[in-house]
Amino acid sequence: LENNVKNNGIGIRWQSSNNNRINSNNVTNCISGIECAYSSSDEITQNMVEDIEGGAIDLQDLSNSKVLANNITDIGRGISLSSRVHGNLVSDNHIVNSKDYGISLSEASNNTISKNYIEQCLWGIYIQYSPEANTIFLNNFINNKANVRSNRSTTMNWHSPEQIKYTYNSRTYTGYLGNYWSDYNGSDSNGDGI
């Protein structure tokens, strides 16, 4: 809680330990930001991770955890969920200027990726070797070189699991909401904002 970590190889790291709270830390100018392996029921929230050569937040074999409201800028890679990562919530993170991806899923299942802001990355989200049942919705993909990269044909849920009430042009609608893509140039034929 509230640590300042600078100029290290790894900023914060733990493994084989459950129920950890990594909150309100500043990790800057390190090779790697926050790393976790073989853990569950953790909370990684409201951290500032910037000027990282490698991965900002690397999570392996993590389950039933929350990655919320972290500010991540000027990094080699953003948030990585890999190697039997399941049942996690990744939400409300602000990821800007990654040389690689904003968020990556590899061997990841039943995770919810929601309400993240991902801007100026090589790839907004990178999906590899992930089975079905990850849900990705209400994210903003802004000015990335490519918003999605997938090296394998997988089926993801690219909209909210339930219908959501929303207002557009002073009218109220209810529907399954997806993501915002800054490079979308199609039309909105029925005028509902989707």
PDB file of C-alpha atoms in Angstrom:
ATOM      1  CA  LEU A   1       0.000   0.000   0.000  1.00  0.00           C
ATOM      2  CA  GLU A   2       1.304   3.442  -1.099  1.00  0.00           C
ATOM      3  CA  ASN A   3       4.853   2.373  -1.923  1.00  0.00           C
ATOM      4  CA  ASN A   4       7.114   4.259  -4.334  1.00  0.00           C
ATOM      5  CA  VAL A   5       9.258   1.883  -6.358  1.00  0.00           C
ATOM      6  CA  LYS A   6      11.788   3.324  -8.837  1.00  0.00           C
ATOM      7  CA  ASN A   7      14.719   2.154 -10.942  1.00  0.00           C
ATOM      8  CA  ASN A   8      14.393  -1.566 -10.139  1.00  0.00           C
ATOM      9  CA  GLY A   9      14.422  -4.720 -12.200  1.00  0.00           C
ATOM     10  CA  ILE A  10      10.950  -5.722 -10.942  1.00  0.00           C
ATOM     11  CA  GLY A  11       8.732  -3.212  -9.167  1.00  0.00           C
ATOM     12  CA  ILE A  12       6.439  -5.505  -7.123  1.00  0.00           C
ATOM     13  CA  ARG A  13       6.315  -9.305  -7.311  1.00  0.00           C
ATOM     14  CA  TRP A  14       4.660 -12.165  -5.394  1.00  0.00           C
ATOM     15  CA  GLN A  15       3.751 -15.781  -6.029  1.00  0.00           C
ATOM     16  CA  SER A  16       1.994 -18.693  -4.341  1.00  0.00           C
ATOM     17  CA  SER A  17       0.235 -16.291  -1.983  1.00  0.00           C
ATOM     18  CA  ASN A  18      -3.502 -15.520  -1.893  1.00  0.00           C
ATOM     19  CA  ASN A  19      -5.710 -12.616  -0.775  1.00  0.00           C
ATOM     20  CA  ASN A  20      -3.135  -9.899  -1.448  1.00  0.00           C
ATOM     21  CA  ARG A  21      -4.013  -6.203  -1.751  1.00  0.00           C
ATOM     22  CA  ILE A  22      -1.698  -4.237  -4.038  1.00  0.00           C
ATOM     23  CA  ASN A  23      -3.124  -0.729  -3.787  1.00  0.00           C
ATOM     24  CA  SER A  24      -2.064   2.870  -4.523  1.00  0.00           C
ATOM     25  CA  ASN A  25       1.582   2.146  -5.368  1.00  0.00           C
ATOM     26  CA  ASN A  26       3.772   4.123  -7.769  1.00  0.00           C
ATOM     27  CA  VAL A  27       6.039   1.930  -9.900  1.00  0.00           C
ATOM     28  CA  THR A  28       8.267   3.889 -12.298  1.00  0.00           C
ATOM     29  CA  ASN A  29      11.305   3.357 -14.465  1.00  0.00           C
ATOM     30  CA  CYS A  30      11.630  -0.391 -13.853  1.00  0.00           C
ATOM     31  CA  ILE A  31      12.207  -3.253 -16.260  1.00  0.00           C
ATOM     32  CA  SER A  32       8.949  -4.898 -15.118  1.00  0.00           C
ATOM     33  CA  GLY A  33       6.106  -3.313 -13.139  1.00  0.00           C
ATOM     34  CA  ILE A  34       3.852  -5.658 -11.145  1.00  0.00           C
ATOM     35  CA  GLU A  35       4.145  -9.456 -11.439  1.00  0.00           C
ATOM     36  CA  CYS A  36       2.060 -12.202  -9.861  1.00  0.00           C
ATOM     37  CA  ALA A  37       1.979 -15.982 -10.301  1.00  0.00           C
ATOM     38  CA  TYR A  38       0.070 -18.889  -8.724  1.00  0.00           C
ATOM     39  CA  SER A  39      -2.313 -16.811  -6.686  1.00  0.00           C
ATOM     40  CA  SER A  40      -6.025 -16.158  -6.186  1.00  0.00           C
ATOM     41  CA  SER A  41      -8.426 -13.640  -4.669  1.00  0.00           C
ATOM     42  CA  ASP A  42      -6.010 -10.727  -5.090  1.00  0.00           C
ATOM     43  CA  GLU A  43      -6.821  -7.062  -5.691  1.00  0.00           C
ATOM     44  CA  ILE A  44      -4.511  -4.906  -7.795  1.00  0.00           C
ATOM     45  CA  THR A  45      -6.060  -1.454  -7.672  1.00  0.00           C
ATOM     46  CA  GLN A  46      -5.294   2.230  -8.206  1.00  0.00           C
ATOM     47  CA  ASN A  47      -1.597   1.780  -8.944  1.00  0.00           C
ATOM     48  CA  MET A  48       0.432   4.118 -11.157  1.00  0.00           C
ATOM     49  CA  VAL A  49       2.741   2.134 -13.423  1.00  0.00           C
ATOM     50  CA  GLU A  50       4.829   4.155 -15.887  1.00  0.00           C
ATOM     51  CA  ASP A  51       8.093   4.155 -17.821  1.00  0.00           C
ATOM     52  CA  ILE A  52       8.333   0.365 -17.755  1.00  0.00           C
ATOM     53  CA  GLU A  53      10.600  -1.372 -20.269  1.00  0.00           C
ATOM     54  CA  GLY A  54       8.687  -4.678 -20.222  1.00  0.00           C
ATOM     55  CA  GLY A  55       5.258  -5.608 -18.859  1.00  0.00           C
ATOM     56  CA  ALA A  56       3.292  -3.206 -16.667  1.00  0.00           C
ATOM     57  CA  ILE A  57       1.124  -5.870 -14.962  1.00  0.00           C
ATOM     58  CA  ASP A  58       1.918  -9.541 -15.711  1.00  0.00           C
ATOM     59  CA  LEU A  59      -0.434 -12.119 -14.192  1.00  0.00           C
ATOM     60  CA  GLN A  60       0.082 -15.890 -14.513  1.00  0.00           C
ATOM     61  CA  ASP A  61      -2.054 -18.672 -13.115  1.00  0.00           C
ATOM     62  CA  LEU A  62      -4.250 -16.157 -11.307  1.00  0.00           C
ATOM     63  CA  SER A  63      -7.909 -16.723 -10.438  1.00  0.00           C
ATOM     64  CA  ASN A  64     -10.854 -14.874  -8.900  1.00  0.00           C
ATOM     65  CA  SER A  65      -8.961 -11.602  -8.664  1.00  0.00           C
ATOM     66  CA  LYS A  66      -9.584  -7.950  -9.557  1.00  0.00           C
ATOM     67  CA  VAL A  67      -7.390  -5.582 -11.554  1.00  0.00           C
ATOM     68  CA  LEU A  68      -9.097  -2.210 -11.204  1.00  0.00           C
ATOM     69  CA  ALA A  69      -8.467   1.483 -11.882  1.00  0.00           C
ATOM     70  CA  ASN A  70      -4.723   1.295 -12.568  1.00  0.00           C
ATOM     71  CA  ASN A  71      -3.030   4.063 -14.582  1.00  0.00           C
ATOM     72  CA  ILE A  72      -0.466   2.610 -16.963  1.00  0.00           C
ATOM     73  CA  THR A  73       1.604   4.773 -19.340  1.00  0.00           C
ATOM     74  CA  ASP A  74       4.740   4.556 -21.475  1.00  0.00           C
ATOM     75  CA  ILE A  75       5.321   0.828 -21.213  1.00  0.00           C
ATOM     76  CA  GLY A  76       6.606  -2.073 -23.265  1.00  0.00           C
ATOM     77  CA  ARG A  77       3.435  -4.125 -22.653  1.00  0.00           C
ATOM     78  CA  GLY A  78       0.216  -3.460 -20.745  1.00  0.00           C
ATOM     79  CA  ILE A  79      -1.813  -5.965 -18.703  1.00  0.00           C
ATOM     80  CA  SER A  80      -1.071  -9.615 -19.476  1.00  0.00           C
ATOM     81  CA  LEU A  81      -3.273 -12.519 -18.346  1.00  0.00           C
ATOM     82  CA  SER A  82      -1.600 -15.807 -19.222  1.00  0.00           C
ATOM     83  CA  SER A  83      -1.200 -19.453 -18.304  1.00  0.00           C
ATOM     84  CA  ARG A  84      -4.413 -20.748 -16.723  1.00  0.00           C
ATOM     85  CA  VAL A  85      -5.811 -17.354 -15.780  1.00  0.00           C
ATOM     86  CA  HIS A  86      -9.541 -17.556 -15.090  1.00  0.00           C
ATOM     87  CA  GLY A  87     -12.430 -15.875 -13.313  1.00  0.00           C
ATOM     88  CA  ASN A  88     -10.802 -12.438 -13.046  1.00  0.00           C
ATOM     89  CA  LEU A  89     -12.206  -8.934 -13.504  1.00  0.00           C
ATOM     90  CA  VAL A  90     -10.055  -6.380 -15.378  1.00  0.00           C
ATOM     91  CA  SER A  91     -11.914  -3.070 -15.313  1.00  0.00           C
ATOM     92  CA  ASP A  92     -11.531   0.723 -15.339  1.00  0.00           C
ATOM     93  CA  ASN A  93      -7.818   0.632 -16.186  1.00  0.00           C
ATOM     94  CA  HIS A  94      -6.266   3.462 -18.207  1.00  0.00           C
ATOM     95  CA  ILE A  95      -3.548   2.168 -20.550  1.00  0.00           C
ATOM     96  CA  VAL A  96      -1.718   4.625 -22.821  1.00  0.00           C
ATOM     97  CA  ASN A  97       1.318   4.318 -25.097  1.00  0.00           C
ATOM     98  CA  SER A  98       2.333   0.671 -25.118  1.00  0.00           C
ATOM     99  CA  LYS A  99       4.955  -0.513 -27.612  1.00  0.00           C
ATOM    100  CA  ASP A 100       3.073  -3.818 -27.739  1.00  0.00           C
ATOM    101  CA  TYR A 101      -0.471  -4.531 -26.471  1.00  0.00           C
ATOM    102  CA  GLY A 102      -2.815  -2.813 -24.039  1.00  0.00           C
ATOM    103  CA  ILE A 103      -4.311  -6.076 -22.731  1.00  0.00           C
ATOM    104  CA  SER A 104      -3.294  -9.627 -23.647  1.00  0.00           C
ATOM    105  CA  LEU A 105      -5.165 -12.903 -23.069  1.00  0.00           C
ATOM    106  CA  SER A 106      -3.305 -16.200 -23.405  1.00  0.00           C
ATOM    107  CA  GLU A 107      -4.609 -19.471 -21.963  1.00  0.00           C
ATOM    108  CA  ALA A 108      -7.251 -17.332 -20.285  1.00  0.00           C
ATOM    109  CA  SER A 109     -10.901 -18.244 -19.723  1.00  0.00           C
ATOM    110  CA  ASN A 110     -13.999 -16.839 -18.007  1.00  0.00           C
ATOM    111  CA  ASN A 111     -12.437 -13.409 -17.472  1.00  0.00           C
ATOM    112  CA  THR A 112     -14.328 -10.127 -17.754  1.00  0.00           C
ATOM    113  CA  ILE A 113     -12.531  -7.272 -19.524  1.00  0.00           C
ATOM    114  CA  SER A 114     -14.704  -4.185 -19.092  1.00  0.00           C
ATOM    115  CA  LYS A 115     -14.607  -0.371 -19.026  1.00  0.00           C
ATOM    116  CA  ASN A 116     -10.903  -0.075 -19.843  1.00  0.00           C
ATOM    117  CA  TYR A 117      -9.452   2.848 -21.799  1.00  0.00           C
ATOM    118  CA  ILE A 118      -6.721   1.714 -24.185  1.00  0.00           C
ATOM    119  CA  GLU A 119      -4.984   4.314 -26.339  1.00  0.00           C
ATOM    120  CA  GLN A 120      -1.940   4.540 -28.632  1.00  0.00           C
ATOM    121  CA  CYS A 121      -0.824   0.934 -28.328  1.00  0.00           C
ATOM    122  CA  LEU A 122       0.495  -1.316 -31.068  1.00  0.00           C
ATOM    123  CA  TRP A 123      -2.533  -3.571 -30.409  1.00  0.00           C
ATOM    124  CA  GLY A 124      -5.441  -2.624 -28.186  1.00  0.00           C
ATOM    125  CA  ILE A 125      -6.119  -6.229 -27.186  1.00  0.00           C
ATOM    126  CA  TYR A 126      -4.115  -9.306 -28.167  1.00  0.00           C
ATOM    127  CA  ILE A 127      -5.778 -12.710 -27.906  1.00  0.00           C
ATOM    128  CA  GLN A 128      -3.796 -15.930 -28.246  1.00  0.00           C
ATOM    129  CA  TYR A 129      -4.540 -19.517 -27.303  1.00  0.00           C
ATOM    130  CA  SER A 130      -7.539 -18.527 -25.213  1.00  0.00           C
ATOM    131  CA  PRO A 131     -10.603 -20.718 -24.991  1.00  0.00           C
ATOM    132  CA  GLU A 132     -14.097 -19.312 -25.184  1.00  0.00           C
ATOM    133  CA  ALA A 133     -16.034 -17.502 -22.459  1.00  0.00           C
ATOM    134  CA  ASN A 134     -13.985 -14.345 -21.963  1.00  0.00           C
ATOM    135  CA  THR A 135     -16.333 -11.346 -21.999  1.00  0.00           C
ATOM    136  CA  ILE A 136     -15.050  -8.062 -23.448  1.00  0.00           C
ATOM    137  CA  PHE A 137     -17.382  -5.049 -23.343  1.00  0.00           C
ATOM    138  CA  LEU A 138     -17.639  -1.294 -22.687  1.00  0.00           C
ATOM    139  CA  ASN A 139     -13.942  -0.788 -23.430  1.00  0.00           C
ATOM    140  CA  ASN A 140     -12.667   2.235 -25.355  1.00  0.00           C
ATOM    141  CA  PHE A 141     -10.081   1.412 -28.033  1.00  0.00           C
ATOM    142  CA  ILE A 142      -8.618   4.756 -29.155  1.00  0.00           C
ATOM    143  CA  ASN A 143      -6.015   5.376 -31.871  1.00  0.00           C
ATOM    144  CA  ASN A 144      -4.235   2.057 -31.562  1.00  0.00           C
ATOM    145  CA  LYS A 145      -2.265   0.853 -34.559  1.00  0.00           C
ATOM    146  CA  ALA A 146      -4.636  -2.154 -34.564  1.00  0.00           C
ATOM    147  CA  ASN A 147      -7.428  -2.505 -32.030  1.00  0.00           C
ATOM    148  CA  VAL A 148      -7.538  -6.329 -32.000  1.00  0.00           C
ATOM    149  CA  ARG A 149      -5.015  -9.000 -32.849  1.00  0.00           C
ATOM    150  CA  SER A 150      -5.833 -12.682 -32.596  1.00  0.00           C
ATOM    151  CA  ASN A 151      -3.458 -15.375 -33.770  1.00  0.00           C
ATOM    152  CA  ARG A 152      -6.003 -18.112 -33.315  1.00  0.00           C
ATOM    153  CA  SER A 153      -9.672 -18.453 -34.145  1.00  0.00           C
ATOM    154  CA  THR A 154     -11.428 -18.112 -30.797  1.00  0.00           C
ATOM    155  CA  THR A 155     -14.931 -17.114 -29.851  1.00  0.00           C
ATOM    156  CA  MET A 156     -15.142 -14.225 -27.410  1.00  0.00           C
ATOM    157  CA  ASN A 157     -18.211 -12.488 -26.059  1.00  0.00           C
ATOM    158  CA  TRP A 158     -17.770  -8.951 -27.428  1.00  0.00           C
ATOM    159  CA  HIS A 159     -20.820  -7.472 -25.687  1.00  0.00           C
ATOM    160  CA  SER A 160     -22.338  -7.177 -22.229  1.00  0.00           C
ATOM    161  CA  PRO A 161     -23.699 -10.437 -20.766  1.00  0.00           C
ATOM    162  CA  GLU A 162     -27.013  -8.708 -20.012  1.00  0.00           C
ATOM    163  CA  GLN A 163     -28.920  -5.879 -21.621  1.00  0.00           C
ATOM    164  CA  ILE A 164     -28.064  -2.428 -20.291  1.00  0.00           C
ATOM    165  CA  LYS A 165     -30.253   0.670 -20.281  1.00  0.00           C
ATOM    166  CA  TYR A 166     -28.546   3.693 -21.851  1.00  0.00           C
ATOM    167  CA  THR A 167     -29.393   7.131 -23.229  1.00  0.00           C
ATOM    168  CA  TYR A 168     -28.416   8.326 -26.699  1.00  0.00           C
ATOM    169  CA  ASN A 169     -29.564  11.613 -28.276  1.00  0.00           C
ATOM    170  CA  SER A 170     -32.021  12.150 -25.406  1.00  0.00           C
ATOM    171  CA  ARG A 171     -33.707   8.784 -26.004  1.00  0.00           C
ATOM    172  CA  THR A 172     -33.507   5.768 -23.700  1.00  0.00           C
ATOM    173  CA  TYR A 173     -32.645   2.354 -25.128  1.00  0.00           C
ATOM    174  CA  THR A 174     -31.981  -1.099 -23.727  1.00  0.00           C
ATOM    175  CA  GLY A 175     -29.543  -3.451 -25.430  1.00  0.00           C
ATOM    176  CA  TYR A 176     -26.398  -5.531 -25.345  1.00  0.00           C
ATOM    177  CA  LEU A 177     -23.507  -3.066 -25.384  1.00  0.00           C
ATOM    178  CA  GLY A 178     -20.171  -3.748 -27.019  1.00  0.00           C
ATOM    179  CA  ASN A 179     -16.980  -1.670 -27.207  1.00  0.00           C
ATOM    180  CA  TYR A 180     -16.026   1.689 -28.672  1.00  0.00           C
ATOM    181  CA  TRP A 181     -13.631   1.448 -31.644  1.00  0.00           C
ATOM    182  CA  SER A 182     -12.144   4.781 -32.766  1.00  0.00           C
ATOM    183  CA  ASP A 183     -11.466   3.430 -36.259  1.00  0.00           C
ATOM    184  CA  TYR A 184     -15.060   2.304 -36.901  1.00  0.00           C
ATOM    185  CA  ASN A 185     -16.363   3.947 -40.093  1.00  0.00           C
ATOM    186  CA  GLY A 186     -19.631   2.111 -40.586  1.00  0.00           C
ATOM    187  CA  SER A 187     -23.125   3.493 -40.172  1.00  0.00           C
ATOM    188  CA  ASP A 188     -25.751   3.445 -37.441  1.00  0.00           C
ATOM    189  CA  SER A 189     -28.727   2.510 -39.582  1.00  0.00           C
ATOM    190  CA  ASN A 190     -31.349   2.568 -36.813  1.00  0.00           C
ATOM    191  CA  GLY A 191     -29.896   5.600 -34.963  1.00  0.00           C
ATOM    192  CA  ASP A 192     -29.526   3.922 -31.552  1.00  0.00           C
ATOM    193  CA  GLY A 193     -25.871   4.888 -31.090  1.00  0.00           C
ATOM    194  CA  ILE A 194     -24.613   1.324 -31.538  1.00  0.00           C
TER     195      ILE A 194
END
